[in-house]
């Protein structure tokens, strides 16, 4: 018999390790003896505090789906503030590190809060997320949100950038992450300016999605019919409607629970499992506006999505479900100055009855007015949609003068005054929050928000530090070790390219994409397992380690 010699290369070893991790995930085992889940679903009610869920439970008159889960606590502060923004909060539970204001998917650029370690040489460096780790483990991955999908919280799981408001950059990174299911708003950030979009880099990302084999859907009916294993839903140019408004004013949009169910349907076809992130985005926006109707609308919608996830997990038996909030918002309270002298005699009806009259949020009322803000029209709409027939002159004036898109900020306080709901701010708040979980059958200690990413990664059988080393290697250091020169082509600032030259070979890696083109004896294009990312603050470019191995093996 002919003897064969086997050579173990870095790439072949990586393939073996991925296969082993997938096997362990499927069999529900890990080398440490900890349970590994085939599927993990993380749901975030953005800006949802304990008062939000308490109020919604009273309004509903029945337990929430969240009430069936174990409950722990989570601390929410960031690296540079006791009151966190959504971007660093989401980075903490996506990537496992507390980050700085407005940053998604990157290490802290500074640390000023006691107990948060200085980032040192890792300052502002992109860091791997649990979604990226799930992909490398062979699982399918998905994002669902009611905001534009490029918004801070989903962005932290799927992109790496210092400015959460740069939706066009985040959109490009998301498209080239090759996720399996993406459902939400934000269509305009995928299209070029002048073609119904906002992009200034002249790239039509919807065309890119088509080339990658996605089924593109624009409404509920198309989503429900879709049978593709790659699905991208764009249900609004920007954010989707509040759920109360959706039912009558935007019936073509799917609900959050329907998007969650469809994502699970598609992702669960992968025998290796899946990771799904779901956000009830506009709980936060309603809280900024001090609008209890918007809060109730979208906490109820979020809770229905939690119910869909829990039903699947109970049937499936190998799924962990996590539900939490990133921060408080609004300082919402049941009880206000109105109840100072009579709080111990505050009846159920005084809280709930004024809320039950509402059929639309302020945003829905603004749409229904169709630009007519005459005193008569405003009073008629407030009576019809909020059941309020005793508007004071200053309340009428506030509604008539509300800025476009900000009507919730006018109607919300009016409803709150009539129901005894208090607010302390129009901004975020820094209290500890509830953490809900299913699948881990034991009490959990009070956690830092950054602990959640490591818990989720462990639940899928991998270590985030290993994933990070694999996906984000400093290009200068890695390529220069093999004697290559590295430059950044900045001729087109919106489409910069990392250029690597070595021994007659030239490689081009467009920033924020998972593509590597090599020109040598032959010209080849490779799809990488991660994206090439620039850290603008330091000027460093980070690449998947795989890119170095490919260049070494190229002819």
Coordinates of N, CA and C in Angstrom, one line a residue, residues 18 20 35 138 210 263 438:
X18 N -13.0 24.3 13.0 CA -14.3 24.7 12.7 C -15.3 23.5 12.7
X20 N -14.8 20.6 14.1 CA -14.9 20.1 15.5 C -15.9 20.9 16.3
X35 N -22.6 23.2 28.7 CA -23.6 22.9 27.7 C -23.4 23.9 26.5
X138 N -20.0 27.9 11.7 CA -20.8 27.2 10.8 C -22.3 27.4 10.9
X210 N -28.3 41.4 -4.6 CA -28.9 40.5 -5.7 C -27.8 39.5 -6.2
X263 N -37.4 34.8 10.4 CA -36.0 34.7 10.6 C -35.7 33.3 11.2
X438 N -33.6 32.1 29.1 CA -34.2 30.7 29.0 C -33.2 29.8 28.5

